[in-house]
Every structure is written in C-alpha cells, then in structure tokens.
Short mmCIF file of C-alpha atoms in Angstrom, two decimals:
data_model
loop_
_atom_site.label_atom_id
_atom_site.label_comp_id
_atom_site.label_asym_id
_atom_site.label_seq_id
_atom_site.Cartn_x
_atom_site.Cartn_y
_atom_site.Cartn_z
CA MET A 1 7.56 37.09 13.92
CA ASN A 2 7.96 36.33 10.25
CA GLN A 3 10.75 33.89 11.05
CA LEU A 4 8.53 32.14 13.59
CA SER A 5 5.76 31.83 11.03
CA THR A 6 8.23 30.45 8.52
CA VAL A 7 9.45 27.81 10.97
CA ARG A 8 5.89 26.89 11.88
CA GLY A 9 4.93 26.59 8.24
CA LEU A 10 7.98 24.41 7.64
CA LEU A 11 7.00 22.07 10.47
CA THR A 12 3.32 21.81 9.54
CA ARG A 13 3.62 21.57 5.76
CA ASN A 14 2.57 18.18 4.41
CA LEU A 15 1.81 17.06 7.96
CA ARG A 16 -0.49 14.30 6.73
CA GLN A 17 2.22 12.81 4.53
CA SER A 18 5.20 13.25 6.86
CA GLY A 19 3.50 12.20 10.09
CA ILE A 20 3.23 8.55 9.10
CA PHE A 21 6.97 8.25 8.52
CA ILE A 22 7.75 9.94 11.83
CA ALA A 23 5.35 7.56 13.58
CA PHE A 24 6.96 4.60 11.80
CA ALA A 25 10.41 5.62 12.99
CA LEU A 26 9.19 6.11 16.58
CA ILE A 27 7.49 2.70 16.63
CA ILE A 28 10.68 1.04 15.36
CA VAL A 29 12.73 2.78 18.07
CA LEU A 30 10.21 1.81 20.75
CA PHE A 31 10.16 -1.89 19.91
CA THR A 32 13.90 -1.97 19.34
CA VAL A 33 14.34 -0.82 22.93
CA LEU A 34 11.64 -3.14 24.31
CA THR A 35 13.08 -6.18 22.51
CA GLY A 36 16.68 -5.43 23.36
CA GLY A 37 17.56 -4.94 19.69
CA GLN A 38 16.05 -8.25 18.56
CA LEU A 39 13.55 -6.47 16.32
CA LEU A 40 16.28 -5.35 13.92
CA VAL A 41 18.38 -8.49 13.70
CA PRO A 42 18.75 -9.69 10.06
CA GLN A 43 16.58 -12.79 10.39
CA ASN A 44 13.69 -10.91 12.02
CA ILE A 45 13.68 -8.17 9.38
CA SER A 46 13.58 -10.82 6.67
CA ASN A 47 10.78 -12.64 8.47
CA MET A 48 8.72 -9.45 8.77
CA VAL A 49 8.87 -8.93 5.01
CA VAL A 50 8.10 -12.54 4.09
CA GLN A 51 5.38 -13.11 6.70
CA ASN A 52 3.49 -9.92 5.89
CA SER A 53 3.96 -9.80 2.12
CA TYR A 54 0.37 -10.77 1.35
CA ILE A 55 -0.99 -8.05 3.65
CA LEU A 56 1.19 -5.48 1.88
CA ILE A 57 -0.09 -6.66 -1.51
CA LEU A 58 -3.68 -6.33 -0.33
CA ALA A 59 -2.95 -2.87 1.12
CA ILE A 60 -1.81 -1.63 -2.31
CA GLY A 61 -5.15 -2.55 -3.86
CA MET A 62 -7.14 -1.45 -0.83
CA VAL A 63 -5.75 2.09 -0.79
CA VAL A 64 -6.84 2.53 -4.42
CA ILE A 65 -10.35 1.41 -3.43
CA ILE A 66 -10.39 3.80 -0.46
CA ILE A 67 -9.06 6.74 -2.48
CA ALA A 68 -12.08 6.28 -4.76
CA GLY A 69 -14.37 6.47 -1.73
CA HIS A 70 -15.20 2.76 -1.39
CA ILE A 71 -14.23 -0.19 0.81
CA ASP A 72 -13.70 -3.92 0.23
CA LEU A 73 -14.50 -6.29 3.09
CA SER A 74 -14.21 -9.45 0.99
CA VAL A 75 -10.46 -9.60 0.30
CA GLY A 76 -9.73 -12.13 3.06
CA SER A 77 -12.35 -14.51 1.70
CA VAL A 78 -11.14 -13.96 -1.87
CA VAL A 79 -7.60 -14.81 -0.72
CA ALA A 80 -8.93 -18.08 0.69
CA ALA A 81 -11.06 -18.91 -2.37
CA THR A 82 -8.33 -18.20 -4.92
CA GLY A 83 -5.76 -20.06 -2.83
CA ALA A 84 -8.12 -23.04 -2.79
CA ILE A 85 -8.60 -22.86 -6.56
CA ALA A 86 -4.82 -22.69 -7.06
CA GLY A 87 -4.43 -25.72 -4.80
CA VAL A 88 -6.96 -27.77 -6.73
CA LEU A 89 -5.37 -26.86 -10.06
CA MET A 90 -1.75 -27.48 -9.03
CA VAL A 91 -2.11 -30.37 -6.60
CA GLN A 92 -5.21 -32.30 -7.61
CA GLN A 93 -5.45 -31.57 -11.34
CA ASN A 94 -1.66 -31.42 -11.96
CA VAL A 95 -1.98 -28.26 -14.04
CA PRO A 96 1.47 -26.73 -14.72
CA TRP A 97 2.07 -24.09 -12.09
CA PRO A 98 2.50 -21.10 -14.49
CA LEU A 99 -0.84 -21.88 -16.13
CA ALA A 100 -2.47 -22.49 -12.75
CA VAL A 101 -1.21 -19.12 -11.49
CA LEU A 102 -2.57 -17.38 -14.61
CA ILE A 103 -5.97 -19.08 -14.25
CA THR A 104 -6.12 -18.13 -10.56
CA LEU A 105 -5.37 -14.48 -11.33
CA ILE A 106 -8.10 -14.49 -13.99
CA VAL A 107 -10.55 -15.97 -11.48
CA GLY A 108 -9.60 -13.22 -9.05
CA GLY A 109 -10.27 -10.64 -11.75
CA LEU A 110 -13.68 -12.18 -12.45
CA ILE A 111 -14.52 -12.06 -8.76
CA GLY A 112 -13.57 -8.40 -8.72
CA ALA A 113 -15.65 -7.80 -11.86
CA TRP A 114 -18.66 -9.45 -10.21
CA GLN A 115 -18.44 -7.15 -7.22
CA GLY A 116 -17.51 -4.12 -9.30
CA TYR A 117 -20.61 -4.56 -11.44
CA TRP A 118 -22.96 -4.38 -8.46
CA VAL A 119 -21.16 -1.34 -7.06
CA ALA A 120 -20.57 0.63 -10.27
CA TYR A 121 -23.52 -0.21 -12.48
CA PHE A 122 -26.25 -1.38 -10.10
CA GLY A 123 -25.53 1.23 -7.45
CA ILE A 124 -25.30 -0.98 -4.37
CA PRO A 125 -22.88 0.45 -1.77
CA ALA A 126 -19.51 -1.27 -1.77
CA PHE A 127 -19.82 -2.00 1.94
CA ILE A 128 -22.90 -4.17 1.31
CA VAL A 129 -21.59 -5.84 -1.85
CA THR A 130 -18.26 -6.81 -0.33
CA LEU A 131 -19.84 -7.85 2.96
CA ALA A 132 -21.95 -10.27 0.93
CA GLY A 133 -18.78 -11.29 -0.92
CA MET A 134 -17.05 -12.02 2.37
CA LEU A 135 -19.71 -14.63 3.15
CA VAL A 136 -20.12 -15.97 -0.39
CA PHE A 137 -16.45 -16.55 -1.14
CA ARG A 138 -15.77 -18.06 2.28
CA ALA A 139 -18.53 -20.54 1.44
CA VAL A 140 -16.91 -21.12 -1.98
CA THR A 141 -13.64 -21.91 -0.21
CA LEU A 142 -15.31 -24.54 1.95
CA ILE A 143 -17.06 -26.05 -1.06
CA VAL A 144 -13.86 -26.22 -3.13
CA LEU A 145 -11.72 -27.67 -0.33
CA GLY A 146 -14.34 -29.87 1.23
CA ASN A 147 -13.39 -28.43 4.65
CA GLN A 148 -9.84 -29.79 4.44
CA GLY A 149 -6.43 -28.50 3.34
CA ILE A 150 -4.75 -29.20 0.00
CA GLY A 151 -0.98 -29.46 -0.43
CA PRO A 152 1.94 -29.57 -0.97
CA PHE A 153 2.40 -26.86 -3.59
CA PRO A 154 5.01 -27.00 -6.38
CA GLY A 155 8.52 -25.90 -5.51
CA PRO A 156 8.54 -22.68 -7.62
CA VAL A 157 5.40 -21.41 -5.86
CA ARG A 158 6.93 -22.11 -2.45
CA THR A 159 10.13 -20.39 -3.57
CA LEU A 160 8.21 -17.27 -4.63
CA SER A 161 6.62 -17.09 -1.19
CA ASN A 162 9.58 -18.05 1.00
CA GLY A 163 12.69 -18.00 -1.19
CA PHE A 164 15.62 -15.61 -1.58
CA LEU A 165 17.79 -14.50 -4.44
CA PRO A 166 21.02 -16.46 -4.68
CA GLY A 167 24.29 -14.61 -4.24
CA PHE A 168 25.58 -13.53 -7.66
CA MET A 169 28.70 -11.59 -6.76
CA GLY A 170 29.87 -13.05 -3.47
CA ASN A 171 30.15 -11.33 -0.09
CA VAL A 172 31.95 -8.29 1.20
CA GLY A 173 33.18 -7.77 4.74
CA LEU A 174 31.44 -5.07 6.79
CA GLY A 175 33.68 -5.11 9.83
CA PRO A 176 31.80 -6.04 13.02
CA LEU A 177 28.65 -6.68 10.99
CA GLY A 178 30.27 -9.61 9.19
CA GLY A 179 29.79 -10.54 5.54
CA ALA A 180 27.04 -9.19 3.30
CA ASP A 181 25.90 -10.04 -0.21
CA ILE A 182 27.37 -7.56 -2.72
CA PHE A 183 24.47 -7.80 -5.18
CA THR A 184 21.92 -6.89 -2.49
CA LEU A 185 23.99 -3.87 -1.48
CA LEU A 186 24.26 -2.71 -5.10
CA VAL A 187 20.49 -3.02 -5.53
CA ALA A 188 20.02 -0.89 -2.42
CA ILE A 189 22.39 1.79 -3.72
CA LEU A 190 20.53 1.87 -7.04
CA ALA A 191 17.24 2.15 -5.14
CA VAL A 192 18.55 5.14 -3.18
CA VAL A 193 19.73 6.82 -6.39
CA GLY A 194 16.32 6.20 -7.95
CA ILE A 195 14.46 7.64 -4.96
CA VAL A 196 16.60 10.77 -4.84
CA PHE A 197 16.36 11.30 -8.60
CA SER A 198 12.57 10.80 -8.59
CA GLN A 199 12.02 13.18 -5.69
CA TRP A 200 14.35 15.80 -7.16
CA ARG A 201 12.54 15.61 -10.48
CA SER A 202 9.22 15.90 -8.65
CA ARG A 203 10.48 18.94 -6.74
CA THR A 204 11.70 20.74 -9.85
CA GLY A 205 8.46 19.93 -11.67
CA ARG A 206 6.37 21.46 -8.89
CA GLN A 207 8.60 24.53 -8.82
CA LYS A 208 8.15 24.93 -12.56
CA TYR A 209 4.37 25.15 -12.12
CA GLY A 210 4.57 27.44 -9.09
CA GLN A 211 3.56 24.85 -6.49
CA THR A 212 4.77 24.87 -2.90
CA VAL A 213 7.82 22.70 -2.17
CA ASP A 214 9.83 21.92 0.94
CA ALA A 215 12.78 24.12 1.76
CA MET A 216 16.05 22.68 0.54
CA PRO A 217 17.35 21.79 4.05
CA LEU A 218 14.15 19.85 4.81
CA PHE A 219 14.28 18.15 1.41
CA LEU A 220 17.86 17.03 2.05
CA ILE A 221 16.93 15.73 5.51
CA LYS A 222 14.10 13.67 4.02
CA MET A 223 16.36 12.22 1.36
CA ALA A 224 19.05 11.39 3.93
CA PHE A 225 16.49 9.66 6.14
CA ALA A 226 15.09 7.64 3.21
CA ALA A 227 18.57 6.65 2.07
CA ALA A 228 19.61 5.61 5.58
CA LEU A 229 16.46 3.51 6.03
CA VAL A 230 16.83 1.71 2.69
CA LEU A 231 20.52 1.01 3.21
CA ALA A 232 20.02 -0.18 6.80
CA ILE A 233 17.34 -2.67 5.77
CA ALA A 234 19.38 -3.82 2.77
CA ILE A 235 22.47 -4.42 4.90
CA GLN A 236 20.50 -6.58 7.31
CA LEU A 237 18.94 -8.56 4.47
CA ALA A 238 22.33 -8.95 2.80
CA ARG A 239 23.71 -10.38 6.05
CA PHE A 240 20.97 -13.03 6.24
CA LYS A 241 19.74 -14.64 3.00
CA ASN A 242 19.81 -11.77 0.52
CA LEU A 243 16.68 -10.28 -1.07
CA PRO A 244 13.39 -12.21 -0.65
CA TYR A 245 11.55 -12.79 -3.92
CA VAL A 246 8.38 -11.32 -2.45
CA LEU A 247 10.24 -8.08 -1.66
CA ILE A 248 11.20 -7.77 -5.31
CA LEU A 249 7.57 -8.40 -6.26
CA LEU A 250 6.43 -5.74 -3.79
CA ALA A 251 8.95 -3.24 -5.18
CA VAL A 252 7.61 -3.80 -8.70
CA LEU A 253 4.01 -3.39 -7.50
CA VAL A 254 4.79 -0.21 -5.57
CA MET A 255 6.58 1.41 -8.52
CA GLY A 256 3.87 0.36 -10.94
CA TYR A 257 0.92 1.48 -8.84
CA SER A 258 2.62 4.72 -7.79
CA THR A 259 3.04 5.52 -11.48
CA LEU A 260 -0.56 4.52 -12.15
CA ALA A 261 -1.87 6.70 -9.33
CA GLY A 262 0.24 9.76 -10.00
CA LYS A 263 1.11 9.86 -13.68
CA THR A 264 -1.83 8.41 -15.60
CA VAL A 265 -5.26 9.73 -16.47
CA PHE A 266 -6.88 6.71 -14.83
CA GLY A 267 -5.12 7.41 -11.53
CA ARG A 268 -6.15 11.05 -11.53
CA HIS A 269 -9.72 10.00 -12.22
CA VAL A 270 -9.64 7.76 -9.15
CA TYR A 271 -8.54 10.71 -6.99
CA ALA A 272 -11.12 12.99 -8.58
CA ILE A 273 -13.95 10.50 -7.96
CA GLY A 274 -12.98 10.10 -4.32
CA GLY A 275 -12.57 13.84 -3.82
CA ASN A 276 -15.90 14.87 -5.34
CA ILE A 277 -17.83 12.33 -7.36
CA HIS A 278 -20.39 14.85 -8.62
CA ALA A 279 -17.75 17.29 -9.85
CA ALA A 280 -15.87 14.39 -11.42
CA SER A 281 -18.97 13.28 -13.29
CA LEU A 282 -19.73 16.81 -14.48
CA SER A 283 -16.12 17.11 -15.66
CA GLY A 284 -16.59 14.25 -18.08
CA ILE A 285 -14.99 11.46 -16.04
CA LYS A 286 -16.61 8.08 -16.63
CA VAL A 287 -17.22 7.20 -13.01
CA LYS A 288 -18.79 3.78 -13.51
CA PRO A 289 -16.00 2.19 -15.60
CA VAL A 290 -13.32 3.54 -13.27
CA THR A 291 -15.13 2.13 -10.25
CA PHE A 292 -15.61 -1.20 -12.00
CA TRP A 293 -11.91 -1.56 -12.87
CA ILE A 294 -10.60 -0.72 -9.41
CA PHE A 295 -12.59 -3.68 -8.06
CA VAL A 296 -11.25 -5.90 -10.83
CA ASN A 297 -7.77 -4.80 -9.81
CA MET A 298 -8.52 -5.62 -6.17
CA GLY A 299 -9.65 -9.10 -7.19
CA VAL A 300 -6.43 -9.76 -9.11
CA LEU A 301 -4.26 -8.58 -6.22
CA SER A 302 -6.29 -10.69 -3.79
CA ALA A 303 -5.67 -13.73 -5.98
CA LEU A 304 -1.95 -12.95 -6.04
CA ALA A 305 -1.95 -12.66 -2.25
CA GLY A 306 -3.87 -15.95 -2.05
CA ILE A 307 -1.22 -17.75 -4.12
CA ILE A 308 1.62 -16.33 -2.04
CA PHE A 309 -0.07 -17.14 1.26
CA ALA A 310 -0.86 -20.70 0.19
CA GLY A 311 2.70 -21.13 -1.08
CA ARG A 312 4.16 -19.88 2.20
CA LEU A 313 2.10 -22.35 4.21
CA ASN A 314 2.51 -24.99 1.49
CA GLN A 315 -1.19 -25.63 1.85
CA ALA A 316 -4.53 -24.12 0.87
CA GLY A 317 -6.72 -24.18 3.95
CA PRO A 318 -10.37 -23.31 4.67
CA THR A 319 -9.42 -20.73 7.32
CA ALA A 320 -6.90 -18.88 5.13
CA GLY A 321 -7.34 -15.12 4.93
CA ASN A 322 -9.22 -14.68 8.20
CA GLY A 323 -8.85 -11.05 9.23
CA PHE A 324 -6.75 -10.08 6.21
CA GLU A 325 -9.31 -7.50 5.12
CA LEU A 326 -9.03 -5.74 8.48
CA ASP A 327 -5.23 -5.57 8.30
CA ALA A 328 -5.35 -4.27 4.72
CA ILE A 329 -7.90 -1.59 5.58
CA ALA A 330 -5.95 -0.64 8.69
CA ALA A 331 -2.73 -0.37 6.66
CA ALA A 332 -4.39 2.02 4.19
CA PHE A 333 -5.83 4.28 6.89
CA ILE A 334 -2.71 4.22 9.05
CA GLY A 335 -0.77 5.12 5.91
CA GLY A 336 -2.70 8.36 5.49
CA ALA A 337 -5.74 7.49 3.35
CA ALA A 338 -8.73 9.71 4.11
CA VAL A 339 -11.94 8.17 5.37
CA GLN A 340 -14.00 10.22 2.90
CA GLY A 341 -11.77 9.31 -0.05
CA GLY A 342 -9.73 11.44 -2.41
CA VAL A 343 -6.50 11.24 -0.39
CA GLY A 344 -3.97 8.44 -0.07
CA ARG A 345 -0.67 7.13 -1.37
CA ILE A 346 0.66 3.74 -2.35
CA VAL A 347 3.85 4.29 -0.35
CA GLY A 348 1.76 5.39 2.61
CA ALA A 349 -0.28 2.18 2.53
CA LEU A 350 2.92 0.15 2.33
CA THR A 351 4.26 2.07 5.34
CA GLY A 352 1.04 1.42 7.22
CA GLY A 353 1.37 -2.28 6.48
CA LEU A 354 4.96 -2.24 7.74
CA ILE A 355 3.81 -0.53 10.95
CA ILE A 356 1.39 -3.41 11.50
CA ALA A 357 4.20 -5.86 10.76
CA VAL A 358 6.50 -4.17 13.30
CA ILE A 359 3.75 -4.22 15.93
CA ASN A 360 3.05 -7.91 15.31
CA SER A 361 6.73 -8.85 15.40
CA GLY A 362 7.71 -6.60 18.28
CA MET A 363 4.90 -7.70 20.56
CA SER A 364 5.55 -11.33 19.68
CA LEU A 365 9.21 -10.93 20.66
CA ILE A 366 8.29 -9.47 24.05
CA GLY A 367 5.80 -12.28 24.64
CA SER A 368 2.55 -10.30 24.47
CA PRO A 369 -0.65 -12.36 24.13
CA SER A 370 -2.68 -12.09 20.93
CA GLU A 371 -5.45 -10.06 22.57
CA ARG A 372 -2.93 -7.39 23.55
CA VAL A 373 -1.61 -7.27 19.99
CA GLN A 374 -5.16 -6.70 18.71
CA LEU A 375 -5.66 -4.00 21.33
CA VAL A 376 -2.57 -2.08 20.24
CA LYS A 377 -3.38 -2.39 16.54
CA GLY A 378 -6.89 -1.10 17.18
CA LEU A 379 -5.60 1.90 19.12
CA VAL A 380 -3.06 2.70 16.41
CA LEU A 381 -5.82 2.59 13.77
CA LEU A 382 -8.05 4.85 15.86
CA ALA A 383 -5.19 7.29 16.36
CA ALA A 384 -4.46 7.38 12.62
CA VAL A 385 -8.08 8.17 11.69
CA ALA A 386 -8.34 10.74 14.50
CA PHE A 387 -5.18 12.40 13.16
CA ASP A 388 -6.71 12.51 9.68
CA ILE A 389 -9.87 14.20 10.97
CA TRP A 390 -7.86 16.61 13.14
CA THR A 391 -5.73 17.79 10.22
CA LYS A 392 -8.84 18.40 8.12
CA ARG A 393 -10.52 20.43 10.85
CA ARG A 394 -7.32 22.37 11.42
CA ALA A 395 -7.04 23.21 7.74
CA ALA A 396 -10.74 24.14 7.52
CA SER A 397 -10.45 26.48 10.51
CA GLY A 398 -7.48 28.23 8.89
CA LYS A 399 -5.09 27.45 11.76
CA GLY A 400 -2.76 25.33 9.63
CA SER A 401 -0.68 26.29 6.70
CA LYS A 402 -1.68 25.55 3.17
CA GLY A 403 0.36 22.42 3.35
CA ASP A 404 -2.02 21.00 5.97
CA LYS A 405 -4.79 20.66 3.46
CA ALA A 406 -5.30 17.43 1.63
CA ALA A 407 -3.15 17.90 -1.40
CA PRO A 408 -4.01 16.44 -4.80
CA PRO A 409 -1.80 13.65 -6.01
CA SER A 410 0.26 15.98 -8.16
CA SER A 411 1.60 17.70 -5.08
CA TYR A 412 3.36 14.67 -3.70
CA LEU A 413 3.64 12.13 -6.49
CA GLY A 414 5.59 14.33 -8.81
CA VAL A 415 2.95 15.10 -11.41
CA PRO A 416 3.27 18.75 -12.40
CA VAL A 417 -0.46 19.42 -12.86
CA PRO A 418 -2.28 22.50 -11.52
CA ALA A 419 -4.11 21.64 -8.31
CA GLU A 420 -7.44 23.06 -9.49
CA MET A 421 -7.74 20.24 -11.98
CA PHE A 422 -8.33 17.84 -9.12
CA SER A 423 -10.51 19.94 -6.85
CA GLY A 424 -14.24 19.74 -6.62
CA ALA A 425 -16.59 22.56 -5.77
CA GLU A 426 -14.94 24.98 -3.37
CA PRO A 427 -16.91 26.90 -0.74
CA GLY A 428 -18.57 29.82 -2.43
CA LYS A 429 -17.78 28.60 -5.92
CA PRO A 430 -19.92 26.52 -8.29
CA ALA A 431 -18.83 23.02 -9.21
CA PRO A 432 -17.09 22.70 -12.57
CA THR A 433 -19.50 22.10 -15.42
CA THR A 434 -17.14 21.24 -18.21
CA THR A 435 -17.96 18.20 -20.26
CA GLY A 436 -14.70 17.91 -22.12
CA PRO A 437 -12.24 15.03 -22.12
CA ALA A 438 -10.38 13.69 -19.12
CA VAL A 439 -7.70 15.74 -17.43
CA ASN A 440 -4.45 15.76 -19.37
CA THR A 441 -0.99 16.50 -18.09
CA PRO A 442 0.43 19.78 -19.41
CA THR A 443 3.51 19.37 -21.55
#
C-alpha cells in the first residue's frame, strides 16, 4: 500500500507544471501523424518560430500581468500603434533605425505607464483600463497611418524579424539527415548543459531547505526529455537556415524574465500580490509601484513585438495586431497561469504559445478552414483553464498530494526560499501582519 501511495504521489506531484509539457508532446505527435510528418520538417519548424515570435514575446509580458492578478486586453492595439510609429520614423522621417527602435520602445513604455497609472494609483480594474486602451490605441494607429500601410522597412529591421545567423563553422554530415550547421549544434549542446546544470542546482537548493523534490529517476527522465527536444529542434534548424535571430531574442527574454520572476525581490512581490494582495500589502510590499511597472514592462514588450511584426511584413498596417491579445492571454493560461493570479511561469507561457503555433501550423497543413482553427484553439484554452480549476479543487479536498497545490515560485524556479514567505492567510490562521522590508533570499 505504501508503494502504491508512493507511485501515486510521484505521478501527481507538480501536476500543474508537468501537464503542459505532456500535452505539448501529445499535440506534436498528433499533428505529426495527421500531416504525414510535414509538421516537423526543417522549414516548417523554422517558420513556426519566425511567424509566431511576436505572440511569444507578448506571452512573456502577459504571464507576468496575469501572475499579479490582472489582464491586458490592449496589447494587440499597442502592437499596431507602435508599429505605425516605427514606420513613420524609419520610412517617412528617415530616422536612423537604431534610434527609431529606441524611440518606439520608449513610446511603448509610456503607453504602459499611462495604463499602469489608472490601474495602480487610480484603482480602475485592469480589464476596463485595457479595454479602453484597445479602442484608443487602435484609433491612434488609424490616425498615424491615415488608414494606409507604410513601408518598406530598413534591411536590419527586416533581418531581425525574418533573418538567420550565418554559418560560422561550416556544416557537418548527419547521415540520412544531410548536412547541418556546426555552430547551431554547438549552441544547442550548450543550451542542454545549461538546462541540466540549472535544474540540478535548483534541485540541490530545494533539498538544502527541506523542500520536496522529484525522485532521481523522474528527474533524469525530465532532463532526458528536455535535452532530446532541444537537440531535435536544433538539428532541424541547423539543416535549414540555422538559428533565426528572433529565436535568439526569445532565448534572451526567457532567461532574463525567468531570473526576474524567480530570483529577484521584484519577481517575488509580483507572485505575492497575485496570491494574496492584502497579505502582500500588510507584509510591506509596495503594491502600487509593482503594479505600475508590470504594465510599463508590458508596453515595452508590445512595442518590441510591434517592431518585429512590422519588420516581418515589411509594412506597418492599420489592421496589425488584430487578435494578438487573445493569443497572448491564451498562451499564458494554456501554459499553466492561474485565473486568480499568483501562479505561472515564463517557460510555461512560452510553451503555451508554442502549442498555439503547432495548432495553427498543423491545421494549416491539413487544410483546415480558419473557423475550425479558432474552434480548436478555443477548446484547448477551455480545457487548460478547466484543468487549472480541477487541480485546485483536488488539492483543496485533500485528494491530491502536496505537489498538486499551487507551489510558490521558489519550488520550481530554483529559488531556495521557504514557501511560507510567499503564502497569504491560510485557513484557520491570521494573515501576516509584519511591516518589515521586502522578502529577502536566505544566504
């Protein structure tokens, strides 16, 4: 009986975090079969990354917003408005493209500051503020563009959106797979080493502070799966046109925001606010500034996505960004973010965005009409949120293991901090009333 309980606990531990990766693998297998293997050909994998890069960028910012317990419905319109501003600066005003990019990112930050002010300091719900922003900034786009497109964009901007790293070290033969770029393969190997080292360090850190960790066999299986996935994608990219520039940009963003979320005071404050805003406030966390800055961050990332999208199309158009906010929100929720806030991961949001990309590409390859694609994406989103609610009810009823409960960021991002630092008021216990400084990582 004890062995059965151990196996059950092993299977259910961290169900919220592991389920998304299992679902991702199953969706890939499904569409690989339905498309006769066309889904995983080198060119299609490269296209999925390049064509969905802006959605993945938006998903990174959106999951931070959702973790804090808010939502942003305006990102699609901000993408359009900032893309239009970049077009005017680069094409019509002949501003050097580096300066134009910097100005556009600043404008995006100001847009985020405008919305963050109304949410954080005036107290208007983010849903209302960003819904108004969706309308306002779509109107701004039409005013700036005069209801017409602007292009073409400078070559470096187009290269950032559509270009690939040149081959630095030549090709190597891979037998029946043909030639592959050596530099891309080396980058993939280094990425695998980095992932394994990071996860091992995270595991030992949690053990040091007495936190629950996966059994060694399960840990090794996870690492083997991650390594196989990274190497498989890298080999396909190396066989086509090497690493896309936007993939390198995404990798930098993921590493940076994962560090921000899991290993900085600001990131822990975001989780604390989303988990229990009243307990966070009583604990001395400055809720209003944190809320303000996460919207500024969302504005900057929206501007970056706007530049990349305009560069990919080589034109800033009045209809740019339509529906982007829905895909970004869906990516965050599919990736494991909780509807009530307080739970979510950067890597999870990226995985959710890739699931949407696989669905879009796979259904396009089998010739499905657009309405059927929307139907499937909607059902996948509903299933993800239903799964989130089911795991919470299961944990609350005591049927799941401790690992089923929504873990604080330290339990899966490698920050060795006691879990009680992140929790709000527990049933039967008063909320924390300390007014000291922000939570600090033990040394």
